[in-house]
Structures are given as structure tokens and as C-alpha cells.
XYZ file of C-alpha atoms in Angstrom:
453
model
C 246.035 -16.456 217.004
C 249.005 -18.305 215.101
C 252.248 -17.558 216.544
C 255.224 -16.097 214.387
C 258.790 -16.801 215.890
C 260.313 -13.602 216.481
C 263.734 -13.507 215.361
C 265.611 -10.628 217.097
C 269.771 -9.556 217.363
C 271.731 -12.834 217.666
C 273.383 -12.549 221.259
C 276.823 -12.024 220.910
C 277.130 -14.514 223.909
C 276.272 -17.687 224.927
C 275.854 -19.461 228.155
C 275.749 -23.399 227.105
C 276.824 -26.277 229.682
C 276.542 -29.877 227.987
C 275.594 -31.442 231.382
C 272.515 -29.556 231.073
C 271.189 -30.844 227.818
C 272.383 -34.774 228.103
C 268.603 -36.314 229.977
C 269.737 -38.129 233.068
C 268.344 -41.361 232.100
C 270.077 -41.230 228.942
C 272.252 -44.884 228.126
C 275.519 -43.104 227.554
C 275.206 -41.457 231.233
C 274.752 -44.343 233.041
C 277.578 -46.230 230.986
C 279.599 -43.441 231.672
C 279.608 -44.470 235.471
C 281.123 -47.900 234.819
C 283.639 -47.248 232.275
C 286.921 -46.118 233.891
C 289.876 -45.188 231.155
C 292.548 -44.437 233.640
C 295.059 -46.935 233.596
C 295.021 -46.619 229.454
C 297.646 -43.791 228.815
C 299.833 -45.705 231.369
C 299.328 -49.488 229.309
C 299.504 -47.485 225.908
C 302.796 -44.867 226.748
C 305.572 -47.102 225.427
C 304.017 -47.163 221.903
C 304.409 -43.751 222.224
C 306.992 -41.219 221.672
C 308.650 -38.692 224.303
C 309.064 -35.708 221.581
C 306.843 -34.587 218.541
C 303.346 -33.625 218.678
C 300.825 -34.729 221.053
C 298.356 -37.019 219.699
C 295.279 -37.491 219.837
C 294.243 -38.739 222.895
C 293.441 -42.451 223.169
C 290.971 -42.406 225.479
C 288.987 -40.238 223.212
C 289.525 -42.806 220.431
C 287.907 -45.251 223.064
C 285.501 -43.364 223.824
C 283.712 -42.904 220.109
C 284.623 -46.395 219.350
C 282.394 -48.121 222.143
C 280.046 -44.628 221.129
C 279.704 -46.896 217.831
C 279.167 -50.285 219.040
C 276.944 -49.267 221.524
C 274.361 -47.887 218.855
C 275.249 -49.743 215.848
C 277.169 -46.842 214.064
C 279.632 -49.051 211.672
C 280.949 -46.771 209.758
C 284.179 -44.779 211.390
C 282.803 -42.471 209.178
C 279.285 -41.768 210.044
C 280.478 -41.902 214.078
C 282.568 -39.215 212.894
C 279.773 -37.023 211.892
C 277.774 -38.331 214.941
C 279.793 -37.360 217.232
C 280.022 -34.078 215.590
C 276.612 -33.242 216.173
C 274.938 -35.064 218.943
C 275.266 -33.939 222.127
C 275.208 -36.912 224.316
C 278.077 -38.137 221.949
C 279.572 -34.976 222.539
C 279.224 -34.915 226.335
C 280.301 -38.868 226.832
C 283.877 -38.616 224.855
C 284.436 -35.506 227.135
C 284.246 -32.935 223.527
C 283.227 -28.804 224.200
C 280.622 -27.753 221.947
C 283.750 -26.172 219.855
C 286.573 -29.357 220.488
C 287.371 -30.522 217.275
C 286.168 -34.060 216.146
C 289.505 -36.640 215.513
C 289.358 -37.434 211.459
C 287.689 -40.905 210.599
C 292.223 -41.790 209.670
C 292.730 -41.561 212.303
C 290.770 -44.916 213.938
C 292.275 -46.742 211.180
C 295.808 -45.678 212.287
C 295.373 -46.587 216.187
C 293.291 -49.485 215.262
C 296.287 -51.530 213.223
C 299.323 -50.076 214.755
C 299.739 -49.168 218.393
C 295.737 -50.480 219.443
C 296.675 -53.948 218.046
C 300.741 -54.053 219.010
C 299.384 -53.077 222.841
C 296.409 -55.280 222.273
C 294.039 -52.410 223.667
C 291.176 -53.547 223.133
C 291.332 -56.782 225.122
C 292.306 -54.254 227.584
C 289.720 -52.635 227.623
C 287.558 -55.360 227.571
C 288.986 -57.015 230.844
C 289.124 -53.190 232.662
C 284.798 -53.339 232.363
C 284.651 -56.965 232.546
C 287.032 -56.157 236.310
C 284.209 -54.008 236.962
C 281.212 -56.203 236.788
C 283.366 -58.467 239.084
C 283.504 -55.594 241.338
C 279.454 -55.183 240.913
C 278.811 -58.726 242.122
C 277.312 -59.288 238.092
C 279.471 -62.769 237.962
C 278.437 -65.536 240.348
C 281.657 -67.896 239.414
C 279.665 -70.990 239.108
C 278.187 -71.928 235.800
C 279.536 -70.721 232.302
C 277.385 -71.303 229.163
C 279.841 -71.377 225.733
C 278.594 -70.832 222.155
C 279.469 -69.622 218.751
C 277.996 -67.368 216.543
C 278.394 -66.896 212.470
C 279.534 -63.485 211.371
C 280.013 -62.761 207.460
C 283.153 -61.298 206.685
C 283.760 -58.308 204.401
C 284.710 -60.827 201.118
C 282.466 -61.114 198.407
C 281.877 -64.749 197.617
C 282.673 -64.139 194.032
C 286.015 -63.164 194.484
C 287.531 -66.494 195.947
C 289.224 -69.433 194.132
C 289.533 -73.407 195.094
C 292.306 -73.403 198.006
C 294.539 -75.712 195.981
C 294.880 -72.938 192.759
C 295.196 -70.112 195.540
C 298.666 -68.069 195.468
C 299.953 -64.636 196.226
C 302.899 -63.155 195.030
C 305.158 -62.791 197.759
C 307.913 -60.254 196.432
C 304.837 -57.288 195.425
C 302.947 -55.328 197.901
C 300.250 -57.666 199.658
C 297.085 -56.499 201.943
C 297.541 -56.741 205.343
C 294.588 -59.421 205.787
C 296.902 -61.435 203.069
C 300.038 -60.719 205.016
C 298.388 -61.700 208.419
C 297.368 -64.619 206.535
C 300.971 -65.976 205.240
C 302.424 -65.267 208.137
C 300.290 -67.472 210.269
C 300.941 -70.366 207.557
C 304.438 -69.630 207.943
C 304.167 -69.613 211.925
C 301.942 -73.224 211.730
C 303.991 -76.231 213.539
C 302.472 -78.483 210.720
C 300.939 -77.908 207.728
C 297.775 -77.019 206.772
C 295.639 -78.513 204.200
C 294.403 -76.426 201.629
C 290.627 -75.509 202.088
C 287.847 -76.129 199.804
C 287.552 -72.427 198.687
C 289.799 -69.537 199.415
C 288.830 -65.403 199.505
C 291.677 -63.662 197.613
C 290.237 -60.524 199.907
C 290.194 -62.307 202.925
C 291.765 -65.324 203.413
C 291.799 -66.017 206.896
C 287.934 -66.286 206.425
C 286.013 -69.910 206.191
C 283.975 -70.705 203.309
C 280.733 -72.035 205.412
C 277.049 -72.344 204.842
C 273.980 -71.978 206.795
C 270.968 -74.419 206.465
C 268.798 -73.173 203.923
C 271.246 -70.521 202.077
C 274.189 -69.678 199.867
C 277.629 -70.157 201.056
C 279.715 -67.424 202.301
C 283.221 -66.483 203.907
C 283.115 -65.713 207.525
C 284.018 -65.772 210.960
C 282.629 -67.345 214.434
C 282.805 -64.656 217.591
C 282.749 -67.155 220.336
C 281.345 -66.267 223.559
C 281.977 -67.519 227.396
C 279.388 -66.218 229.541
C 278.379 -66.213 233.568
C 274.813 -67.290 233.706
C 273.837 -65.213 236.338
C 273.566 -62.175 234.553
C 275.104 -62.677 231.181
C 277.731 -61.151 231.391
C 280.262 -61.906 229.076
C 283.701 -63.109 230.680
C 285.737 -63.796 227.159
C 285.633 -63.902 223.360
C 287.512 -65.208 220.962
C 287.418 -64.925 216.986
C 288.157 -67.990 215.024
C 287.199 -69.023 211.310
C 283.723 -70.496 211.007
C 284.426 -73.841 211.916
C 283.531 -76.677 214.334
C 286.385 -77.517 214.922
C 287.794 -74.580 215.840
C 285.063 -73.481 217.876
C 285.696 -76.081 220.103
C 288.827 -75.574 220.629
C 288.448 -71.826 221.249
C 286.887 -72.802 224.357
C 290.151 -74.233 226.200
C 291.519 -71.143 225.561
C 288.389 -68.876 227.147
C 288.348 -70.693 229.939
C 292.146 -71.303 230.944
C 292.415 -67.394 230.232
C 290.175 -66.646 232.466
C 291.242 -69.130 235.273
C 294.613 -67.394 235.144
C 293.825 -63.451 234.615
C 291.022 -63.613 237.165
C 291.206 -66.692 238.712
C 287.699 -68.259 238.293
C 286.969 -71.602 237.440
C 283.062 -72.704 236.969
C 281.579 -75.489 238.278
C 279.890 -76.547 235.649
C 280.307 -75.869 231.839
C 276.655 -74.888 229.246
C 276.895 -75.829 225.620
C 275.028 -77.767 222.958
C 276.233 -80.892 221.470
C 279.360 -79.395 219.113
C 281.025 -79.177 222.469
C 280.113 -83.006 222.956
C 283.126 -84.674 221.698
C 284.944 -87.242 223.554
C 288.200 -85.300 223.562
C 286.460 -81.917 224.651
C 284.435 -84.180 227.905
C 287.624 -85.639 228.629
C 289.072 -82.442 229.207
C 286.354 -80.920 231.092
C 286.461 -83.939 233.529
C 289.488 -85.162 233.915
C 291.918 -81.755 233.227
C 289.647 -79.186 234.780
C 287.204 -81.075 237.187
C 284.294 -78.534 235.362
C 280.774 -80.843 235.257
C 279.849 -80.670 231.587
C 276.005 -79.629 231.181
C 276.720 -80.695 227.424
C 274.605 -83.302 225.257
C 277.052 -86.323 224.533
C 278.134 -86.629 220.947
C 277.459 -90.014 220.716
C 276.345 -92.013 216.950
C 276.902 -95.798 218.809
C 273.399 -96.055 219.260
C 271.364 -98.307 216.619
C 268.184 -96.703 214.843
C 266.939 -99.966 213.239
C 266.312 -101.861 216.018
C 268.843 -103.826 216.418
C 271.016 -104.214 219.830
C 273.089 -101.044 220.563
C 276.009 -100.479 222.823
C 273.621 -99.476 225.994
C 272.113 -103.425 225.697
C 275.675 -104.448 226.620
C 276.887 -103.981 230.004
C 280.767 -102.568 230.711
C 282.631 -103.960 233.600
C 285.432 -101.372 234.197
C 287.629 -103.884 236.593
C 287.754 -106.641 234.087
C 288.164 -103.998 231.247
C 285.693 -105.835 229.236
C 281.985 -105.505 228.111
C 279.418 -108.310 228.740
C 276.539 -109.000 225.887
C 272.869 -110.021 227.153
C 273.541 -113.526 227.144
C 276.553 -112.718 229.380
C 279.716 -113.505 226.795
C 282.680 -110.337 226.982
C 283.782 -108.117 224.376
C 287.860 -107.710 224.560
C 289.931 -105.295 223.735
C 293.812 -105.383 222.501
C 294.380 -102.167 224.234
C 295.641 -100.139 221.347
C 293.540 -97.025 220.250
C 293.216 -96.397 216.932
C 294.109 -93.250 215.397
C 291.354 -91.585 216.831
C 291.748 -92.482 220.148
C 289.177 -95.677 219.886
C 289.291 -98.545 221.486
C 287.865 -101.902 219.755
C 286.322 -104.179 221.844
C 285.694 -107.562 220.038
C 283.450 -110.857 220.618
C 284.572 -114.233 220.235
C 283.150 -115.485 216.712
C 282.568 -118.995 218.317
C 280.260 -116.899 221.115
C 278.700 -115.599 218.349
C 278.026 -118.439 215.946
C 275.311 -120.506 218.065
C 273.793 -117.539 219.637
C 270.043 -116.760 219.502
C 270.391 -113.025 219.094
C 272.555 -112.776 216.734
C 270.272 -111.730 214.011
C 269.572 -108.479 216.131
C 273.547 -108.400 217.324
C 275.979 -108.644 214.446
C 273.605 -110.412 211.289
C 275.779 -109.511 208.891
C 279.498 -109.752 210.124
C 280.495 -113.076 211.946
C 281.120 -111.317 215.477
C 280.218 -107.904 217.412
C 282.452 -104.844 217.869
C 281.898 -102.076 219.883
C 284.103 -98.742 219.795
C 284.829 -97.348 222.702
C 286.403 -93.785 223.350
C 289.845 -93.624 225.198
C 287.545 -91.120 227.323
C 284.225 -92.872 227.916
C 284.298 -92.117 231.537
C 283.954 -88.573 230.549
C 281.431 -89.348 228.247
C 279.378 -91.335 231.200
C 279.820 -88.332 233.899
C 278.189 -86.277 230.828
C 275.363 -88.963 230.388
C 274.690 -89.266 234.055
C 274.394 -85.656 234.799
C 272.133 -85.221 231.829
C 269.340 -87.030 234.004
C 269.649 -84.845 237.090
C 267.097 -81.507 237.775
C 270.260 -79.359 237.613
C 271.145 -79.805 233.726
C 267.481 -79.330 233.256
C 268.357 -75.855 234.358
C 271.592 -74.900 233.305
C 269.783 -76.026 229.761
C 267.398 -72.985 230.353
C 270.382 -70.765 230.718
C 272.030 -71.207 227.498
C 269.876 -69.587 226.367
C 271.519 -66.452 227.643
C 274.178 -67.100 225.288
C 271.880 -66.784 221.746
C 269.756 -63.654 223.774
C 273.702 -62.312 223.253
C 273.913 -63.094 220.006
C 270.963 -61.555 219.011
C 271.342 -58.332 220.549
C 274.687 -58.576 218.104
C 273.391 -58.625 215.586
C 270.139 -56.988 215.586
C 270.540 -54.238 217.904
C 274.403 -53.280 217.594
C 273.981 -54.625 213.874
C 276.926 -56.488 214.011
C 275.907 -59.207 211.109
C 278.705 -58.222 208.569
C 282.200 -57.238 209.971
C 284.045 -53.671 208.648
C 287.770 -55.161 209.630
C 289.370 -58.168 207.383
C 291.759 -60.877 208.750
C 291.511 -62.751 211.496
C 293.226 -59.844 213.948
C 290.212 -58.016 212.484
C 287.598 -60.082 213.383
C 288.793 -60.068 217.230
C 288.910 -56.216 217.195
C 285.516 -55.818 216.610
C 284.201 -58.441 218.569
C 285.919 -57.319 221.837
C 284.731 -53.870 220.924
C 281.213 -55.268 220.866
C 281.210 -58.069 223.740
C 282.666 -54.424 225.848
C 279.877 -52.948 224.531
C 277.109 -55.346 225.982
C 279.039 -55.591 229.288
C 278.659 -51.642 229.755
C 274.944 -52.014 228.411
C 274.444 -54.912 230.699
C 275.244 -53.181 233.616
C 273.568 -50.040 232.794
C 270.286 -51.957 232.618
C 271.188 -54.256 236.030
C 272.850 -51.256 238.181
C 271.008 -48.335 236.913
C 267.476 -49.227 235.288
C 265.891 -46.378 233.605
C 262.987 -45.027 234.998
C 259.800 -43.815 232.868
C 261.388 -39.910 232.690
C 264.203 -42.183 229.812
C 264.577 -39.867 227.535
C 264.991 -42.682 224.790
C 264.211 -45.826 224.906
C 267.219 -48.003 225.266
C 267.001 -52.060 223.970
C 269.228 -54.522 226.259
């Protein structure tokens, strides 16, 4: 027979315990094992007054932000609604059934105020990273580096040519514009005006993905350890290749300074194979560059390339296939290149001239100042450990796919370079927490929800 729900008198008292209603294998319960905010109050103490009304607990705001970034809840207004309704979220945020959820405007005040001034989000990221180190998830031998483009919160129609961009400094300026102008004033050298500037987020870079329209964007740069794919550092830059490569030096130096970890080898794609970058890795940091060399010296028309010439290090000269020398003046050009030239008389009667320099009187070879480091990278590219490291580089790409598809960070909500940095730090913190939950507390078949990692 069909049953009917009996609606009786409403009980006067309820015995309800949140702990009993959160599944034992819930993602937040596993993450909670590795999130320690015990030192957060001491870190933020100098930024709070000793008098006045008590503020919202900053640990509560951080926990709510982690919930938002772990589950792809981008809107702070919606995040407050979800924490209000979801029992697991309340449990993770240490809120009882009758406790009030902070207003969404509280996040803006703290993000742009105390959290940013005290670098709180990096503090939380590094505390989570310290736990990853303590749990043995970081090998410290091989690091991988890469960058991914994230769209900025800027309408591509609201842009002007860089030479035409101007702001009235006497009037009220938005935070992203004010931060951009302050960065220009603090720059040691004058910057060349960009091709296109957004009026709402001028620090964002005008860029174009292959096969698509141009847009304003930032790059999130990840430095990861290849053992378990733990993110060791993250840096926000405008979406420009030079800025992305320079961010590598900042992150490697920062990890070495704060955690005393330096890799034996660094894995990257061709963008990181410039002569300057390879020279920094080999000569300054003593790191093996598992990076393809950025090299355009080889010819594709069948004529003799640089590899056909023998380098004589002791004599500081090249030898052509006929044994004739190519020498340099020893003065590098503006781009740190030495030009080695053959003798016009040697080339005039050479039988290989039609294949070597058919359109010039003599042959020239450009050699980078850091060419020895490039030779080290070329030699490493022939080894078996280099082949293994190329497979490990995919771990960075997997993290970027997870960032955009699961955490839904394919477009920023905060504007300005500092806003991008805050979002990338929170996302990387969430990914490291999820990584620890997946590796150290794997879920069983009785899990209450599906958790993509």
C-alpha cells in the first residue's frame, strides 16, 4: 500500500551533531587533516587594533575561501549562500547550525586590506607547502616549470592603443588603475607603451591564443616537484613570454631561500631554452637544464649549418669543414652575441662556398655568450633521464587542466596584478590540499561524493 508521511507535533528540542552528518570520506574531512591555521592569528596580529569590536575570525574567512576554490565556487555571494546551506561546509568552517555566516562584503574588505598588506594568502600557501614537505610528498630533485594563460576580468572592447592610454591622476581612480600607475612610477626604466591597454585592468596583457580572438589575460606560473606534483611556488605575471621566463628565477630563488630546496634538474618547454635562461641555470645555479634549446641557427635549405662547424674552445674559434678558422673580435653585440667570421680569401676559392655562403663573400656564425650552457642542454637532451623528465613535465599541464576544468578558474574575478596573484595563490593552495587528500587519505568505495583530483 502507498505510504504517507505523518506530520506530527514539531519537537521542542533537537539533538543534532554536525560531526555525525559529514561522511567519513568527504573531501573536506580529508583536507581538514592537513590544514593548520594555528599561526594565522599571530601572523595577522599587527594588522588589527587592540580595541573596538571583535572582527570576523580571519581563520573562518580563509576556510571559506578554501571551500570556494576547492569546489569551484567563484562568486563570494554564492559562497556565503552555500556555506549557509551545506552541512559539510559549515563543519569545515567550524560553524554551528545557528552561527551566522559572514557577509560577502567582508571578503572584499579583508582581501584588499589586511590579507593583501600582510601577504596572508602566501603565508597560508607556504604553511600548506610545509605540510606537504613534512608528509614526504616533495622529492626535491626534479622541478618542472610552465605557465598557463588565464583571461582577465576585462572586456576586450574596452581597450585603447597603448600610446593613447591616459588617466586623470587628480580624480578618483579604481584600485587596478591605481596599482598599475604606482608600478609605472616605481619602475627603474621607462616602459614601452603596449600595443593595447584595457581601461579597467591596464596591467593585463593583450594576447591571442592560436586560432582565437585576442583578449586581456594574466599568466599563472607553476613551479612543481615531479614526485607527487606538489606546487612549490606560484607567480602571477602579465601573459607575456619574457615575464613568464623571468618568473622562473624568482620562484626557484624563493623556494631555495625559504625552504632550502634546490633541484638537481629543471624541466621546461622551449620557451625556457633561451641562452640567458640556460646560462642562469648552468652557471649560476648549477641546475641541469632539461629544456629544449631555443635555437634558430640551423638552416633548413640544405646549406651548411652551425653544427657542421667544429668549435675549438682553447683557440676560441670555429673550424669549417675545410679546416679554415672563423674568429671573433671578442666584443659581444647588444644581445650578448659574438660574431665569428671567416676570411674572404679562404672562402673565395673554396669548393663548398655554394653550400656555405653563396650570397656573401665570407661565412659568419653567431655564438651566444652563454653558448657553453646551451651545449650542456644539447648534451643532456641525448640522455635517458632527459627522456623521462619530458614525461614528468605533463604533471604541470595536468594541474593547469584541473585548475580550469575542475576549479573553474578559466577567468579571473579580481582585477590587477595583485588580484591575479591572490587568486592564483588560493587556487594553488586548494590544489595542494586536494593532492595531500588524494595521496595520503585515498577515498574508498564508501565515499559519499565523487572527488576529481
